[in-house]
Short mmCIF file of C-alpha atoms in Angstrom, two decimals:
data_model
loop_
_atom_site.label_atom_id
_atom_site.label_comp_id
_atom_site.label_asym_id
_atom_site.label_seq_id
_atom_site.Cartn_x
_atom_site.Cartn_y
_atom_site.Cartn_z
CA MET A 243 0.11 0.01 -0.07
CA LEU A 244 1.35 3.27 -1.23
CA LEU A 245 0.12 6.41 0.51
CA ASP A 246 0.33 9.89 -1.39
CA THR A 247 0.77 11.55 1.92
CA PRO A 248 0.45 14.91 0.93
CA SER A 249 -2.89 14.49 -0.66
CA LEU A 250 -4.29 12.77 2.55
CA TYR A 251 -3.03 15.34 5.15
CA PHE A 252 -4.36 17.96 2.86
CA ARG A 253 -7.49 16.03 3.05
CA ALA A 254 -7.66 15.40 6.54
CA PHE A 255 -6.55 19.17 7.36
CA TYR A 256 -9.94 20.26 5.52
CA GLY A 257 -11.82 17.40 6.68
CA VAL A 258 -11.10 17.60 10.68
CA PRO A 259 -11.95 20.99 12.53
CA ASP A 260 -9.19 22.92 13.27
CA SER A 261 -10.54 23.45 16.81
CA VAL A 262 -8.95 19.88 17.32
CA THR A 263 -5.85 21.15 19.01
CA ALA A 264 -2.78 19.85 21.26
CA PRO A 265 -2.85 20.90 24.85
CA ASP A 266 -0.70 24.30 23.96
CA GLY A 267 -3.44 25.20 21.44
CA MET A 268 -1.62 24.18 18.31
CA PRO A 269 -4.08 22.69 15.70
CA VAL A 270 -3.43 19.35 15.07
CA ASN A 271 -6.40 18.43 12.94
CA ALA A 272 -4.33 17.19 9.83
CA VAL A 273 -1.90 15.08 12.04
CA ARG A 274 -4.95 13.50 13.74
CA GLY A 275 -6.93 13.12 10.79
CA LEU A 276 -4.14 11.42 8.79
CA ILE A 277 -3.42 8.87 11.71
CA ASP A 278 -7.28 8.02 11.71
CA MET A 279 -6.73 7.49 8.02
CA ILE A 280 -3.97 5.16 8.28
CA ALA A 281 -5.55 3.24 11.00
CA THR A 282 -8.86 2.66 8.87
CA LEU A 283 -6.61 1.57 5.86
CA VAL A 284 -4.87 -0.94 7.70
CA ARG A 285 -7.78 -2.29 9.65
CA VAL A 286 -9.95 -2.64 6.50
CA HIS A 287 -7.27 -3.57 3.90
CA SER A 288 -4.71 -5.42 5.79
CA PRO A 289 -1.65 -4.10 4.00
CA THR A 290 1.37 -6.16 4.84
CA ARG A 291 3.92 -3.61 3.40
CA MET A 292 3.40 0.38 3.09
CA ALA A 293 5.21 3.43 2.34
CA ALA A 294 4.05 6.72 2.89
CA THR A 295 5.53 9.07 0.05
CA MET A 296 6.20 12.72 0.35
CA ASP A 297 7.05 15.75 -1.93
CA ALA A 298 10.60 16.51 -1.51
CA ASP A 299 9.72 18.95 -4.70
CA TRP A 300 6.08 19.77 -4.90
CA ARG A 301 7.05 21.62 -8.43
CA PRO A 302 10.15 19.89 -10.10
CA ALA A 303 12.58 21.91 -12.19
CA PHE A 304 12.01 19.06 -14.93
CA ARG A 305 8.34 19.66 -15.02
CA VAL A 306 8.62 23.64 -15.05
CA ALA A 307 11.35 23.74 -17.77
CA ALA A 308 8.92 21.94 -20.18
CA ILE A 309 5.81 23.60 -18.92
CA PRO A 310 6.36 26.98 -17.00
CA THR A 311 2.31 27.15 -16.12
CA TYR A 312 3.05 24.06 -14.13
CA LYS A 313 1.16 24.73 -10.87
CA ALA A 314 2.58 28.35 -11.04
CA HIS A 315 -0.90 29.41 -9.85
CA ARG A 316 -0.25 27.48 -6.74
CA VAL A 317 3.04 29.59 -5.76
CA ALA A 318 2.63 31.60 -2.68
CA GLN A 319 2.94 35.50 -2.91
CA GLY A 320 3.90 38.11 -0.34
CA ASP A 321 4.01 36.58 3.28
CA ARG A 322 1.80 33.88 2.69
CA SER A 323 3.00 30.88 4.81
CA ALA A 324 4.35 28.30 2.33
CA ARG A 325 7.13 25.58 2.34
CA VAL A 326 10.17 26.26 0.14
CA ALA A 327 10.88 23.69 -2.71
CA GLN A 328 12.92 24.24 -5.88
CA GLY A 329 13.35 28.03 -5.33
CA ASP A 330 9.50 28.55 -5.11
CA GLU A 331 7.13 28.60 -2.24
CA GLU A 332 3.87 26.74 -2.33
CA GLU A 333 0.57 28.28 -0.90
CA VAL A 334 0.06 26.00 2.32
CA PRO A 335 -2.51 27.11 5.26
CA ASP A 336 -0.83 28.80 8.17
CA THR A 337 -2.00 26.22 10.39
CA LEU A 338 -1.00 23.26 8.24
CA VAL A 339 2.57 24.28 8.13
CA PRO A 340 3.90 23.25 11.76
CA GLN A 341 1.92 20.15 11.29
CA ILE A 342 3.89 18.40 8.48
CA PRO A 343 7.05 17.90 10.74
CA VAL A 344 4.88 16.34 13.27
CA ILE A 345 3.19 14.06 10.73
CA GLU A 346 6.63 13.17 9.80
CA GLN A 347 7.73 12.29 13.44
CA VAL A 348 4.74 10.29 13.95
CA LEU A 349 5.46 8.22 10.74
CA ASP A 350 9.01 7.65 11.98
CA ALA A 351 8.26 6.84 15.17
CA VAL A 352 5.65 4.18 14.29
CA GLY A 353 8.03 2.65 11.76
CA ILE A 354 6.03 3.26 8.74
CA ALA A 355 8.45 3.81 6.01
CA ARG A 356 8.64 7.57 4.83
CA LEU A 357 10.06 7.89 1.13
CA GLU A 358 11.09 10.96 -1.02
CA ALA A 359 13.54 11.90 -3.45
CA PRO A 360 14.98 15.35 -4.14
CA GLY A 361 13.49 16.97 -7.35
CA PHE A 362 10.62 14.77 -7.21
CA GLU A 363 7.03 14.90 -6.13
CA ALA A 364 5.25 12.13 -4.09
CA ASP A 365 3.62 10.92 -7.30
CA ASP A 366 7.07 9.92 -8.64
CA VAL A 367 7.98 8.01 -5.44
CA ILE A 368 4.52 6.00 -6.10
CA GLY A 369 5.39 5.44 -9.68
CA THR A 370 8.87 4.31 -9.14
CA LEU A 371 7.76 1.90 -6.05
CA THR A 372 5.01 0.50 -8.27
CA HIS A 373 7.11 -0.25 -11.10
CA ARG A 374 9.62 -1.98 -8.89
CA GLU A 375 6.76 -4.06 -7.09
CA ASP A 376 6.05 -7.55 -8.42
CA GLY A 377 2.86 -8.23 -6.81
CA PRO A 378 -0.49 -6.06 -6.25
CA VAL A 379 -0.39 -2.55 -5.42
CA ASP A 380 -2.89 -0.47 -3.89
CA ILE A 381 -2.33 3.39 -4.07
CA VAL A 382 -4.04 5.66 -1.77
CA THR A 383 -4.77 9.24 -3.40
CA GLY A 384 -7.30 11.85 -4.00
CA ASP A 385 -5.18 12.74 -7.21
CA ARG A 386 -6.42 11.50 -10.63
CA ASP A 387 -2.93 11.62 -12.01
CA LEU A 388 -2.24 8.40 -10.60
CA PHE A 389 -4.86 6.51 -12.43
CA GLN A 390 -2.32 6.20 -15.28
CA LEU A 391 -0.80 3.33 -13.20
CA VAL A 392 -3.62 0.91 -12.91
CA ASP A 393 -2.89 -2.13 -14.24
CA ASP A 394 -5.24 -5.18 -14.04
CA ALA A 395 -2.72 -7.59 -14.85
CA ARG A 396 -0.22 -7.30 -11.52
CA PRO A 397 -3.02 -5.74 -10.12
CA VAL A 398 -2.41 -2.34 -9.39
CA ARG A 399 -5.23 -0.36 -8.31
CA VAL A 400 -5.93 3.31 -6.81
CA LEU A 401 -8.07 3.60 -3.72
CA TYR A 402 -9.34 7.04 -4.63
CA THR A 403 -10.46 9.21 -1.51
CA ALA A 404 -12.97 11.56 -3.35
CA ARG A 405 -15.72 10.36 -1.36
CA GLY A 406 -13.77 9.93 1.84
CA ILE A 407 -11.58 7.10 3.63
CA ARG A 408 -14.51 5.11 4.51
CA ASN A 409 -16.25 5.40 1.00
CA LEU A 410 -13.29 4.58 -1.22
CA GLN A 411 -13.67 4.15 -4.90
CA ILE A 412 -11.60 1.19 -6.12
CA VAL A 413 -9.96 2.55 -9.78
CA ASP A 414 -8.89 -0.05 -11.84
CA GLU A 415 -8.78 -0.38 -15.99
CA ALA A 416 -12.72 -1.07 -15.94
CA PHE A 417 -13.32 2.12 -13.79
CA VAL A 418 -11.08 4.39 -16.07
CA THR A 419 -12.72 2.84 -18.94
CA GLY A 420 -16.26 3.38 -17.92
CA LYS A 421 -15.64 6.82 -16.34
CA TYR A 422 -13.83 8.40 -19.41
CA GLY A 423 -14.39 6.00 -22.42
CA ILE A 424 -10.69 5.26 -22.84
CA PRO A 425 -8.52 2.09 -22.72
CA GLY A 426 -7.64 1.52 -19.16
CA ARG A 427 -3.84 2.18 -19.12
CA ALA A 428 -4.48 5.39 -21.32
CA TYR A 429 -5.29 8.06 -18.87
CA ALA A 430 -1.79 9.83 -19.17
CA ASP A 431 -2.44 10.23 -22.80
CA PHE A 432 -5.90 11.38 -22.37
CA ALA A 433 -5.05 13.71 -19.67
CA THR A 434 -2.48 15.36 -21.88
CA LEU A 435 -4.97 16.12 -24.48
CA ARG A 436 -7.66 17.35 -22.02
CA GLY A 437 -5.39 19.25 -19.56
CA ASP A 438 -5.88 19.95 -16.22
CA PRO A 439 -6.56 23.45 -14.71
CA SER A 440 -5.24 22.29 -11.32
CA ASP A 441 -1.90 21.68 -12.14
CA GLY A 442 -1.89 24.60 -14.83
CA LEU A 443 -1.43 22.02 -17.59
CA PRO A 444 -3.44 23.69 -20.74
CA GLY A 445 -4.22 20.53 -22.75
CA VAL A 446 -5.02 21.24 -26.40
CA ALA A 447 -7.28 24.43 -26.86
CA GLY A 448 -10.65 23.27 -28.05
CA VAL A 449 -10.08 19.56 -27.14
CA GLY A 450 -12.26 18.56 -24.11
CA GLU A 451 -12.76 15.24 -22.60
CA LYS A 452 -15.01 13.63 -25.13
CA THR A 453 -12.76 14.44 -28.12
CA ALA A 454 -9.73 13.52 -26.05
CA ALA A 455 -11.35 10.07 -25.37
CA SER A 456 -12.32 9.64 -29.11
CA LEU A 457 -8.80 10.46 -30.26
CA ILE A 458 -6.84 8.13 -27.80
CA THR A 459 -9.76 5.32 -28.49
CA ARG A 460 -9.28 5.72 -31.99
CA PHE A 461 -5.32 5.81 -32.22
CA GLY A 462 -4.58 3.51 -29.06
CA SER A 463 -1.92 6.28 -27.82
CA LEU A 464 -0.63 9.63 -27.89
CA GLU A 465 2.41 8.48 -29.48
CA ALA A 466 0.37 6.82 -32.39
CA LEU A 467 -1.78 9.70 -32.54
CA LEU A 468 0.94 11.93 -33.04
CA ALA A 469 2.89 10.00 -35.77
CA ALA A 470 -0.30 9.98 -37.60
CA LEU A 471 -0.64 13.68 -37.30
CA ASP A 472 2.71 13.97 -38.60
CA ALA A 473 2.38 11.70 -41.39
CA GLY A 474 -0.65 13.92 -42.77
CA VAL A 475 -3.30 11.27 -41.95
CA THR A 476 -6.69 12.73 -41.97
CA GLU A 477 -8.92 9.79 -41.50
CA GLY A 478 -9.86 9.22 -37.89
CA PHE A 479 -9.75 12.95 -36.44
CA PRO A 480 -12.96 14.51 -35.30
CA ALA A 481 -14.04 17.57 -37.30
CA GLY A 482 -11.81 20.41 -36.52
CA SER A 483 -9.36 18.46 -34.09
CA ARG A 484 -6.39 17.98 -36.45
CA THR A 485 -6.07 21.75 -37.11
CA ARG A 486 -6.18 22.33 -33.06
CA LEU A 487 -3.36 19.20 -32.58
CA SER A 488 -1.36 20.81 -35.33
CA ALA A 489 -1.60 24.16 -33.39
CA ALA A 490 -0.72 22.50 -30.32
CA ARG A 491 2.25 20.19 -31.65
CA ASP A 492 4.92 22.05 -29.29
CA TYR A 493 2.90 21.52 -26.35
CA LEU A 494 2.35 17.87 -27.28
CA SER A 495 6.09 17.49 -27.51
CA VAL A 496 6.69 18.16 -24.20
CA ALA A 497 3.74 17.49 -22.12
CA PRO A 498 4.21 13.92 -21.55
CA ALA A 499 7.28 14.65 -19.56
CA VAL A 500 5.12 16.46 -17.33
CA VAL A 501 2.17 14.30 -17.12
CA GLU A 502 3.74 10.81 -16.78
CA VAL A 503 5.07 10.14 -13.31
CA SER A 504 8.50 8.81 -13.10
CA SER A 505 9.30 5.19 -12.56
CA ASP A 506 12.95 5.39 -12.01
CA VAL A 507 13.58 7.84 -9.28
CA PRO A 508 16.65 7.12 -7.18
CA LEU A 509 15.20 6.02 -3.62
CA PRO A 510 17.21 5.17 -0.63
CA ALA A 511 17.03 1.65 0.62
CA ALA A 512 13.61 1.30 3.13
CA ASP A 513 11.84 -1.56 4.97
CA LEU A 514 8.34 -1.57 3.61
CA ALA A 515 7.16 -3.98 6.02
CA LEU A 516 4.28 -2.65 8.08
CA PRO A 517 5.61 -2.76 11.51
CA GLY A 518 3.89 -4.90 14.37
CA LYS A 519 4.86 -2.52 17.08
CA PRO A 520 6.01 0.92 17.06
CA ARG A 521 9.49 1.27 16.17
CA ASP A 522 10.57 4.16 18.57
CA PRO A 523 8.09 3.77 21.41
CA GLU A 524 9.44 6.09 23.62
CA ALA A 525 9.46 9.02 20.83
CA LEU A 526 5.75 7.95 20.25
CA VAL A 527 4.92 8.52 23.74
CA ARG A 528 6.52 11.93 23.76
CA LEU A 529 4.72 12.79 20.70
CA ALA A 530 1.25 11.43 22.31
CA ASP A 531 1.71 13.78 25.39
CA ARG A 532 2.77 16.58 23.51
CA TYR A 533 0.48 16.96 20.78
CA GLY A 534 -2.56 14.98 22.47
CA LEU A 535 -2.53 12.25 20.29
CA ASP A 536 -3.30 9.29 22.56
CA SER A 537 -6.50 8.01 21.01
CA PRO A 538 -5.74 8.46 17.32
CA LEU A 539 -2.25 6.55 17.85
CA ASN A 540 -4.13 4.04 19.98
CA ARG A 541 -6.47 3.23 17.20
CA LEU A 542 -3.35 3.05 14.71
CA LEU A 543 -1.34 0.66 17.07
CA ASP A 544 -4.37 -1.75 17.54
CA ALA A 545 -4.69 -1.92 13.62
CA LEU A 546 -1.22 -2.98 13.43
CA PRO A 547 -0.63 -6.53 12.45
CA GLY A 548 1.08 -7.25 15.81
#
């Protein structure tokens, strides 16, 4: 089980009231919410191995170099609270900023592997771990970008959190096909054509979901679509789409490097076995006392396989 940790702690932050505080008054809603999410995931899905992936760089240089608008609208302005990565500051709510180090300390004390890589996002760490794993993988995220990793043959699934951690949507190839009308492994190509305003990804002007789905279904992949476009093929292109694609040819030559998650990120060696008991019980007691985390930590420890 691979956790898209930033996606989960942002969801916890907005889902749990900020009136949930430590004894000193510091909000710990994201910390408590994330701990309870992990406890529920372990109890319901019984993973044997788990990694909590992190953003070492929320806006990697290689993606910005390809498409300068990538996540540009999320760059903090003025004295807005932020965390720093790659020279830019990401807008993060004031009361979430100090909770992130606490989350990291809790994960380390429990013994849940926490992985990140300089210059890469959590998505890329997930993509690399998924690529390395031979057996089944469940990816827990609220980010549709990771739909590109689903693979029924292994199987690799996304446990999508849009409806909440207790009402996860199981995303496999059939889900992708049913929702978007594309081959189950083609989400990245589809997203490249359609674009994604939430990531500053423009897509091809005038090509929406239906046209993008039609093109990917017709040609099978973005690579095959571009080959047909460059070869002057006219058959199979919906009305007006060939002109739009030709106008966006420069974008289409660089966008895949932005949309596709990496599969070869250099990662440190890590033991992904889900612990049966906390790695550092004394540190966990200190964290529980300082931040008032006894109840959620007890729920997590009760859920562990030991």
